[in-house]
Short mmCIF file of C-alpha atoms (C1' of nucleotides) in Angstrom, two decimals:
data_model
loop_
_atom_site.label_atom_id
_atom_site.label_comp_id
_atom_site.label_asym_id
_atom_site.label_seq_id
_atom_site.Cartn_x
_atom_site.Cartn_y
_atom_site.Cartn_z
CA MET A 8 -18.19 -0.18 -28.69
CA ASN A 9 -17.02 3.39 -29.03
CA PRO A 10 -16.28 5.18 -25.76
CA ASP A 11 -18.86 7.89 -25.25
CA ARG A 12 -18.13 11.46 -25.34
CA LEU A 13 -16.83 11.75 -21.77
CA GLN A 14 -14.36 8.96 -22.12
CA ARG A 15 -13.29 10.23 -25.51
CA ARG A 16 -12.50 13.61 -24.06
CA ILE A 17 -10.58 12.22 -21.14
CA LEU A 18 -8.50 9.97 -23.37
CA ASP A 19 -7.84 12.82 -25.78
CA TRP A 20 -6.73 15.04 -22.81
CA TYR A 21 -4.47 12.27 -21.57
CA ARG A 22 -2.81 11.80 -24.96
CA ALA A 23 -2.05 15.53 -25.04
CA SER A 24 -1.23 16.07 -21.30
CA ALA A 25 0.17 12.84 -19.90
CA ARG A 26 2.96 13.14 -17.33
CA ASP A 27 6.24 11.76 -18.58
CA LEU A 28 7.24 9.27 -15.89
CA PRO A 29 10.33 6.90 -15.94
CA TRP A 30 8.22 3.73 -15.74
CA ARG A 31 5.78 4.76 -18.34
CA ARG A 32 5.52 4.43 -22.07
CA PRO A 33 3.85 7.25 -24.04
CA PRO A 34 0.13 7.19 -24.28
CA GLY A 35 -1.19 5.31 -27.31
CA SER A 36 2.12 3.47 -27.73
CA SER A 37 2.18 -0.21 -28.37
CA ALA A 38 5.80 -0.60 -27.26
CA PRO A 39 6.20 -3.54 -24.99
CA VAL A 40 6.36 -2.79 -21.27
CA ASP A 41 8.36 -4.61 -18.61
CA PRO A 42 5.92 -5.89 -16.02
CA TYR A 43 8.70 -5.70 -13.48
CA ARG A 44 9.11 -2.02 -13.93
CA ILE A 45 5.29 -1.44 -13.60
CA TRP A 46 5.05 -3.57 -10.54
CA LEU A 47 8.02 -1.97 -8.89
CA SER A 48 6.81 1.59 -9.54
CA GLU A 49 3.25 0.67 -8.33
CA VAL A 50 4.50 -0.76 -5.03
CA MET A 51 6.70 2.23 -4.48
CA LEU A 52 3.91 4.64 -5.31
CA GLN A 53 1.58 3.20 -2.76
CA GLN A 54 0.70 6.15 -0.54
CA THR A 55 3.92 7.89 -1.74
CA THR A 56 4.51 10.83 -4.05
CA VAL A 57 6.02 10.44 -7.43
CA ALA A 58 8.76 12.96 -6.47
CA HIS A 59 9.71 10.82 -3.43
CA ALA A 60 9.59 7.49 -5.17
CA THR A 61 11.40 8.31 -8.37
CA PRO A 62 14.98 8.24 -7.08
CA TYR A 63 14.31 4.92 -5.35
CA PHE A 64 12.81 3.53 -8.64
CA HIS A 65 15.99 4.32 -10.44
CA ALA A 66 18.24 2.98 -7.72
CA PHE A 67 16.45 -0.35 -7.50
CA LEU A 68 16.31 -0.68 -11.27
CA GLY A 69 19.98 -0.08 -11.65
CA ARG A 70 20.87 -2.38 -8.85
CA TRP A 71 18.39 -5.14 -9.47
CA PRO A 72 17.44 -4.93 -13.22
CA THR A 73 15.08 -7.93 -13.22
CA VAL A 74 12.64 -9.53 -10.79
CA THR A 75 14.92 -12.54 -10.61
CA ALA A 76 17.85 -10.40 -9.61
CA LEU A 77 15.82 -8.80 -6.92
CA ALA A 78 14.64 -12.15 -5.63
CA ASP A 79 18.24 -13.24 -5.29
CA ALA A 80 19.14 -10.16 -3.19
CA GLU A 81 19.82 -10.33 0.56
CA ASP A 82 17.03 -9.16 2.84
CA SER A 83 19.24 -6.59 4.41
CA GLU A 84 20.40 -5.07 1.18
CA VAL A 85 16.85 -4.46 0.11
CA MET A 86 15.74 -3.11 3.44
CA ALA A 87 18.65 -0.70 3.45
CA ALA A 88 17.88 0.37 -0.05
CA TRP A 89 14.24 1.10 0.96
CA ALA A 90 15.32 3.13 3.99
CA GLY A 91 13.59 6.47 3.91
CA LEU A 92 10.78 5.43 1.62
CA GLY A 93 8.51 4.37 4.55
CA TYR A 94 5.91 1.69 5.05
CA TYR A 95 8.57 -0.91 5.46
CA ALA A 96 6.10 -3.78 5.14
CA ARG A 97 6.15 -2.95 1.43
CA ALA A 98 9.84 -3.76 1.18
CA ARG A 99 9.37 -7.11 2.97
CA ASN A 100 6.41 -7.93 0.65
CA LEU A 101 8.33 -6.66 -2.34
CA LEU A 102 10.99 -9.34 -1.70
CA ALA A 103 8.44 -12.01 -0.86
CA CYS A 104 6.65 -11.22 -4.17
CA ALA A 105 9.86 -11.28 -6.29
CA ARG A 106 10.76 -14.68 -4.76
CA ALA A 107 7.18 -16.00 -5.40
CA VAL A 108 7.49 -14.91 -9.06
CA ARG A 109 10.90 -16.62 -9.30
CA ASP A 110 9.88 -19.84 -7.43
CA ARG A 111 6.24 -20.32 -8.44
CA PHE A 112 6.04 -18.69 -11.88
CA GLN A 113 9.45 -19.22 -13.42
CA GLY A 114 10.40 -15.62 -13.10
CA ARG A 115 7.45 -14.25 -15.02
CA PHE A 116 4.60 -12.26 -13.47
CA PRO A 117 1.16 -13.68 -13.67
CA GLU A 118 -0.60 -11.83 -16.59
CA THR A 119 -4.10 -11.63 -15.08
CA GLU A 120 -5.58 -9.54 -12.29
CA ALA A 121 -6.64 -12.58 -10.36
CA GLY A 122 -3.17 -14.15 -10.63
CA LEU A 123 -1.50 -10.96 -9.56
CA LEU A 124 -3.81 -10.65 -6.64
CA GLY A 125 -2.27 -13.77 -5.07
CA LEU A 126 1.13 -12.19 -4.79
CA PRO A 127 2.37 -10.70 -1.49
CA GLY A 128 1.91 -6.94 -1.27
CA VAL A 129 -0.32 -6.85 -4.36
CA GLY A 130 -3.78 -5.79 -3.42
CA PRO A 131 -6.87 -4.82 -5.49
CA TYR A 132 -5.35 -1.55 -6.74
CA THR A 133 -1.95 -2.93 -7.65
CA ALA A 134 -3.24 -6.03 -9.23
CA ALA A 135 -5.58 -4.08 -11.41
CA ALA A 136 -2.95 -1.47 -12.37
CA VAL A 137 -0.34 -4.01 -13.43
CA ALA A 138 -2.96 -6.06 -15.23
CA ALA A 139 -4.10 -2.97 -17.21
CA ILE A 140 -0.86 -1.21 -17.75
CA ALA A 141 1.53 -4.20 -18.34
CA PHE A 142 -0.83 -6.76 -19.84
CA GLY A 143 -3.71 -4.73 -21.40
CA GLU A 144 -6.41 -6.34 -19.30
CA PRO A 145 -9.50 -4.09 -19.02
CA ALA A 146 -9.20 -4.00 -15.19
CA ASN A 147 -10.99 -1.49 -13.00
CA VAL A 148 -8.09 0.50 -11.56
CA VAL A 149 -9.23 2.48 -8.55
CA ASP A 150 -6.79 4.40 -6.42
CA GLY A 151 -7.23 7.60 -4.38
CA ASN A 152 -7.11 9.77 -7.49
CA VAL A 153 -9.76 7.75 -9.21
CA GLU A 154 -12.01 7.81 -6.17
CA ARG A 155 -11.77 11.59 -6.07
CA VAL A 156 -12.52 11.95 -9.79
CA ILE A 157 -15.48 9.61 -9.66
CA SER A 158 -16.89 11.09 -6.53
CA ARG A 159 -16.84 14.47 -8.17
CA LEU A 160 -18.21 13.43 -11.45
CA TYR A 161 -21.25 11.86 -9.77
CA ALA A 162 -21.27 14.08 -6.68
CA VAL A 163 -21.35 10.97 -4.52
CA GLN A 164 -22.71 12.12 -1.15
CA ALA A 165 -21.62 9.09 0.95
CA PRO A 166 -18.38 9.76 2.79
CA LEU A 167 -15.17 7.74 2.33
CA PRO A 168 -14.28 5.13 3.29
CA ALA A 169 -17.79 3.81 3.30
CA ALA A 170 -18.45 5.07 -0.27
CA ARG A 171 -15.72 2.80 -1.72
CA PRO A 172 -17.94 0.08 -3.08
CA GLN A 173 -20.16 2.60 -4.80
CA LEU A 174 -17.16 4.42 -6.24
CA ARG A 175 -15.74 1.17 -7.57
CA GLU A 176 -18.99 0.33 -9.23
CA LEU A 177 -19.22 3.78 -10.94
CA ALA A 178 -15.62 3.47 -12.06
CA ALA A 179 -16.22 0.00 -13.47
CA GLY A 180 -18.93 1.50 -15.64
CA LEU A 181 -16.38 3.84 -17.34
CA VAL A 182 -13.52 1.44 -18.08
CA VAL A 183 -12.49 1.74 -21.69
CA ALA A 184 -11.92 -1.89 -22.79
CA GLU A 185 -10.02 -0.83 -25.97
CA ALA A 186 -7.42 1.13 -24.10
CA PRO A 187 -7.18 -0.11 -20.52
CA ALA A 188 -3.69 1.14 -19.83
CA ASP A 189 -4.34 4.64 -21.19
CA TRP A 190 -7.67 4.81 -19.44
CA ALA A 191 -6.27 3.88 -16.08
CA GLN A 192 -3.37 6.29 -16.29
CA ALA A 193 -5.65 8.98 -17.73
CA LEU A 194 -7.88 8.94 -14.72
CA MET A 195 -4.85 8.94 -12.35
CA ASP A 196 -3.18 11.77 -14.18
CA LEU A 197 -6.45 13.76 -14.27
CA GLY A 198 -6.75 13.37 -10.50
CA ALA A 199 -3.05 14.22 -9.83
CA THR A 200 -2.87 17.34 -12.09
CA VAL A 201 -6.31 18.78 -12.64
CA CYS A 202 -8.90 17.19 -10.36
CA ARG A 203 -6.65 17.85 -7.41
CA PRO A 204 -7.69 17.40 -3.77
CA ARG A 205 -7.65 21.19 -3.23
CA SER A 206 -8.53 23.88 -5.67
CA PRO A 207 -9.28 21.66 -8.63
CA ALA A 208 -8.61 23.21 -12.02
CA CYS A 209 -12.00 22.75 -13.55
CA GLY A 210 -11.13 25.25 -16.29
CA GLN A 211 -8.63 22.80 -17.78
CA CYS A 212 -10.71 19.63 -17.23
CA PRO A 213 -11.91 17.53 -20.08
CA ALA A 214 -14.94 16.51 -18.06
CA ALA A 215 -16.07 20.13 -17.51
CA GLY A 216 -19.73 20.22 -18.16
CA ASP A 217 -20.23 16.60 -17.42
CA CYS A 218 -19.24 16.90 -13.81
CA ALA A 219 -21.82 17.12 -11.01
CA ALA A 220 -19.35 18.51 -8.49
CA GLU A 221 -18.29 21.26 -10.84
CA ALA A 222 -21.98 22.07 -11.43
CA SER A 223 -22.45 22.44 -7.73
CA GLY A 224 -19.98 25.39 -7.62
CA ASP A 225 -17.80 23.76 -4.90
CA PRO A 226 -15.98 20.81 -6.44
CA GLY A 227 -13.40 20.83 -3.77
CA ALA A 228 -16.03 19.60 -1.29
CA TRP A 229 -15.69 16.15 -2.76
CA PRO A 230 -14.92 13.50 -1.88
CA ARG A 231 -16.86 13.59 1.34
CA LYS A 232 -14.79 12.16 4.23
CA ALA A 233 -15.56 10.90 7.66
CA PRO A 234 -13.78 12.91 10.31
CA ARG A 235 -10.55 11.44 11.49
CA GLY A 236 -9.49 11.06 15.08
CA ALA A 237 -6.76 13.04 16.80
CA ARG A 238 -3.16 11.83 16.61
CA PRO A 239 -1.73 11.00 20.04
CA ALA A 240 1.69 12.27 21.16
CA ARG A 241 4.26 9.73 22.33
CA THR A 242 7.75 10.18 23.80
CA GLY A 243 10.77 8.00 24.07
CA VAL A 244 14.59 7.96 24.45
CA ALA A 245 16.99 6.72 21.82
CA PHE A 246 20.74 6.15 22.20
CA VAL A 247 23.44 7.10 19.86
CA LEU A 248 26.52 5.19 20.86
CA ARG A 249 29.60 5.95 18.66
CA GLN A 250 33.04 4.34 18.37
CA ALA A 251 35.59 4.51 15.71
CA GLY A 252 33.19 5.99 13.11
CA ARG A 253 30.46 3.51 13.67
CA ILE A 254 27.10 3.62 15.39
CA ALA A 255 25.56 0.89 17.57
CA VAL A 256 22.43 -0.40 16.03
CA VAL A 257 19.80 -3.13 16.66
CA GLN A 258 17.80 -5.30 14.27
CA ARG A 259 14.14 -4.52 14.83
CA PRO A 260 11.48 -7.21 15.09
CA PRO A 261 10.35 -8.47 11.63
CA ARG A 262 6.81 -6.98 11.94
CA GLY A 263 5.25 -3.88 13.43
CA LEU A 264 6.53 -0.34 13.40
CA LEU A 265 9.62 -0.04 11.31
CA GLY A 266 9.70 -3.84 11.20
CA GLY A 267 12.73 -5.57 9.73
CA MET A 268 14.78 -2.42 9.71
CA LEU A 269 17.84 -1.43 11.60
CA GLY A 270 17.26 0.94 14.41
CA LEU A 271 18.92 2.69 17.32
CA PRO A 272 18.69 1.23 20.84
CA SER A 273 15.60 2.87 22.39
CA THR A 274 13.06 2.73 25.01
CA ASP A 275 9.43 2.03 24.05
CA TRP A 276 7.55 4.99 22.75
CA THR A 277 4.49 5.64 24.80
CA GLU A 278 2.09 8.44 25.80
CA ALA A 279 3.26 8.33 29.33
CA GLY A 280 6.90 8.37 28.33
CA PRO A 281 9.67 6.20 29.85
CA ASP A 282 10.43 6.36 33.56
CA PRO A 283 14.10 6.56 34.70
CA ALA A 284 14.30 2.80 35.21
CA ALA A 285 13.05 2.12 31.70
CA ILE A 286 15.72 4.53 30.31
CA THR A 287 18.48 2.77 32.31
CA ASP A 288 17.23 -0.62 31.12
CA ALA A 289 17.18 0.43 27.52
CA ALA A 290 20.64 1.98 27.51
CA PRO A 291 23.08 -0.28 25.67
CA ALA A 292 25.76 0.26 28.42
CA ALA A 293 26.28 2.24 31.63
CA LEU A 294 27.97 5.20 30.19
CA ALA A 295 28.23 8.94 30.65
CA TRP A 296 25.24 9.69 28.44
CA ARG A 297 24.88 13.26 27.27
CA ASP A 298 21.58 14.86 26.42
CA ALA A 299 21.76 15.81 22.73
CA GLY A 300 18.27 17.29 22.70
CA ALA A 301 15.17 15.86 21.06
CA VAL A 302 13.92 15.22 17.45
CA GLU A 303 10.29 15.40 16.35
CA HIS A 304 8.82 12.88 14.01
CA VAL A 305 5.26 12.27 12.81
CA PHE A 306 4.09 8.75 12.07
CA THR A 307 0.74 7.87 10.51
CA HIS A 308 -1.00 7.29 13.85
CA PHE A 309 1.03 9.16 16.38
CA SER A 310 3.65 11.88 16.74
CA LEU A 311 6.87 11.27 18.44
CA THR A 312 9.24 13.37 20.60
CA LEU A 313 12.44 11.33 20.81
CA THR A 314 15.06 12.48 23.22
CA VAL A 315 18.61 11.59 22.08
CA LEU A 316 21.26 10.53 24.45
CA SER A 317 24.79 10.16 23.05
CA ALA A 318 28.04 8.66 24.25
CA GLU A 319 31.30 7.38 23.00
CA GLY A 320 32.41 3.83 23.71
CA GLY A 321 31.68 0.19 23.14
CA ALA A 322 28.99 -2.18 24.27
CA PRO A 323 28.48 -5.93 24.01
CA GLY A 324 25.94 -7.60 21.76
CA LEU A 325 25.31 -4.84 19.34
CA GLU A 326 25.76 -4.47 15.56
CA TRP A 327 27.75 -1.64 14.36
CA LEU A 328 26.90 0.50 11.32
CA PRO A 329 29.44 2.88 9.74
CA GLU A 330 28.33 6.44 10.17
CA THR A 331 28.62 6.91 6.38
CA SER A 332 25.81 4.33 6.09
CA ALA A 333 23.35 6.11 8.41
CA GLY A 334 21.11 6.45 5.43
CA ASP A 335 20.34 2.72 5.86
CA LEU A 336 18.23 3.78 8.94
CA PRO A 337 14.59 4.77 8.81
CA SER A 338 14.25 8.58 8.84
CA VAL A 339 13.38 8.89 12.46
CA PHE A 340 16.60 7.41 13.46
CA LEU A 341 18.59 9.29 10.84
CA LYS A 342 17.28 12.46 12.50
CA ALA A 343 18.42 11.26 15.84
CA VAL A 344 21.96 10.35 14.50
CA ARG A 345 22.23 13.77 12.85
CA ARG A 346 21.36 15.51 16.10
CA ALA A 347 23.92 13.59 18.05
CA GLN A 348 26.50 14.37 15.38
CA GLY A 349 25.64 18.02 15.51
CA MET A 350 26.09 18.06 19.29
CA SER A 351 29.53 16.42 19.03
CA GLY A 352 30.83 18.72 16.38
CA ALA A 353 31.82 15.87 14.26
CA GLU A 354 29.61 16.90 11.40
"C1'" DG B 1 -14.81 -1.92 9.23
"C1'" DA B 2 -11.16 -0.61 12.22
"C1'" DC B 3 -6.58 -0.24 13.00
"C1'" DC B 4 -1.79 -0.39 11.85
"C1'" DC B 5 1.88 1.15 9.03
"C1'" DG B 6 6.46 6.25 7.09
"C1'" DT B 7 7.75 10.22 5.01
"C1'" DG B 8 8.17 14.79 3.21
"C1'" DG B 9 5.88 18.66 0.95
"C1'" DC B 10 2.34 22.00 0.89
"C1'" DT B 11 -1.09 25.33 2.74
"C1'" DT C 20 1.54 25.76 12.44
"C1'" DA C 21 -1.05 21.77 12.41
"C1'" DG C 22 -3.33 19.18 9.42
"C1'" DC C 23 -3.80 17.32 4.96
"C1'" DC C 24 -2.23 14.63 1.50
"C1'" DA C 25 0.18 10.92 -1.79
"C1'" DA C 26 -0.66 5.40 -7.64
"C1'" DG C 27 -2.70 0.95 -0.47
"C1'" DG C 28 -2.01 -3.56 1.75
"C1'" DG C 29 -2.14 -6.59 5.79
"C1'" DT C 30 -4.42 -8.18 9.68
#
DNA sequence: GACCCGTGGCT
DNA sequence: TAGCCAAGGGT
């Protein structure tokens, strides 16, 4: 069962050129790996860059060194620690998963792809990645990098996302059962550093000469993609109420946009924008609100212009967050707080 | 399959 | 600058 020439070249390239990442053991190493670290890093890296996730990985590992420690944490602590990383459903599922491992599996992760797939927040990609990297199972690990690499190798003409089953099938035919962890990470590193979305570096690629997209002369034209729709613009008004070095905050509903996070009191965010009555209704108190300007923020499926109104004073029925803990808020609200602080001259 | 769900960097 | 992009999952 020797890997054929293409696989050999890619594995050799990986062993010479692997990225050195905090959750990774060196290629070819047989040192034991901690499944908790692999899982934690994989969840953080979902749709998130290595540069952005890395400080959070260190912070979480330092504060909660084991999956059981994480399972025992308070929800609010974990959500606050995740603030700024985005896709907050991941944080809720991270906790649910840690508790499932603690309560259903005696604190040990299931060691098979199928078992992992039953955990909250663990989908096809993450289950395969943890199975391959932490447990050496020859799983078919397909992320966006792998889709791009495979689509180019075979010059797959069908556009994403419809091409996904075909790409998975082609990827499955290449899995190196003797080195599942290295193979999975080799394809992802190749996609991240050589077979890049734009201006792929075919001159450095171990698959050069075996790649149909390279042969076409325009490898950057893969993967084909269905056109995406326009991003609508929404507007809203948020309130920064300050008193004694603290900011009035509200607990957001457990699901939906920024679900489970702390937020600022705010109107709804709509394309039409709030009318004056809606602004009055959303204000935490009838105070002399000052217009601090607006902040812009882009979400996945809409862009937001958020007008910031600020005031000093108290109001009933609110939680209060020290201004020094404003980093516990999602970025859109942190921007609003910063703007209000800038207007007041306190910062 | 379609839609929802963050953020920041890069071109 | 406006769009694209990143180790996806849930519903």
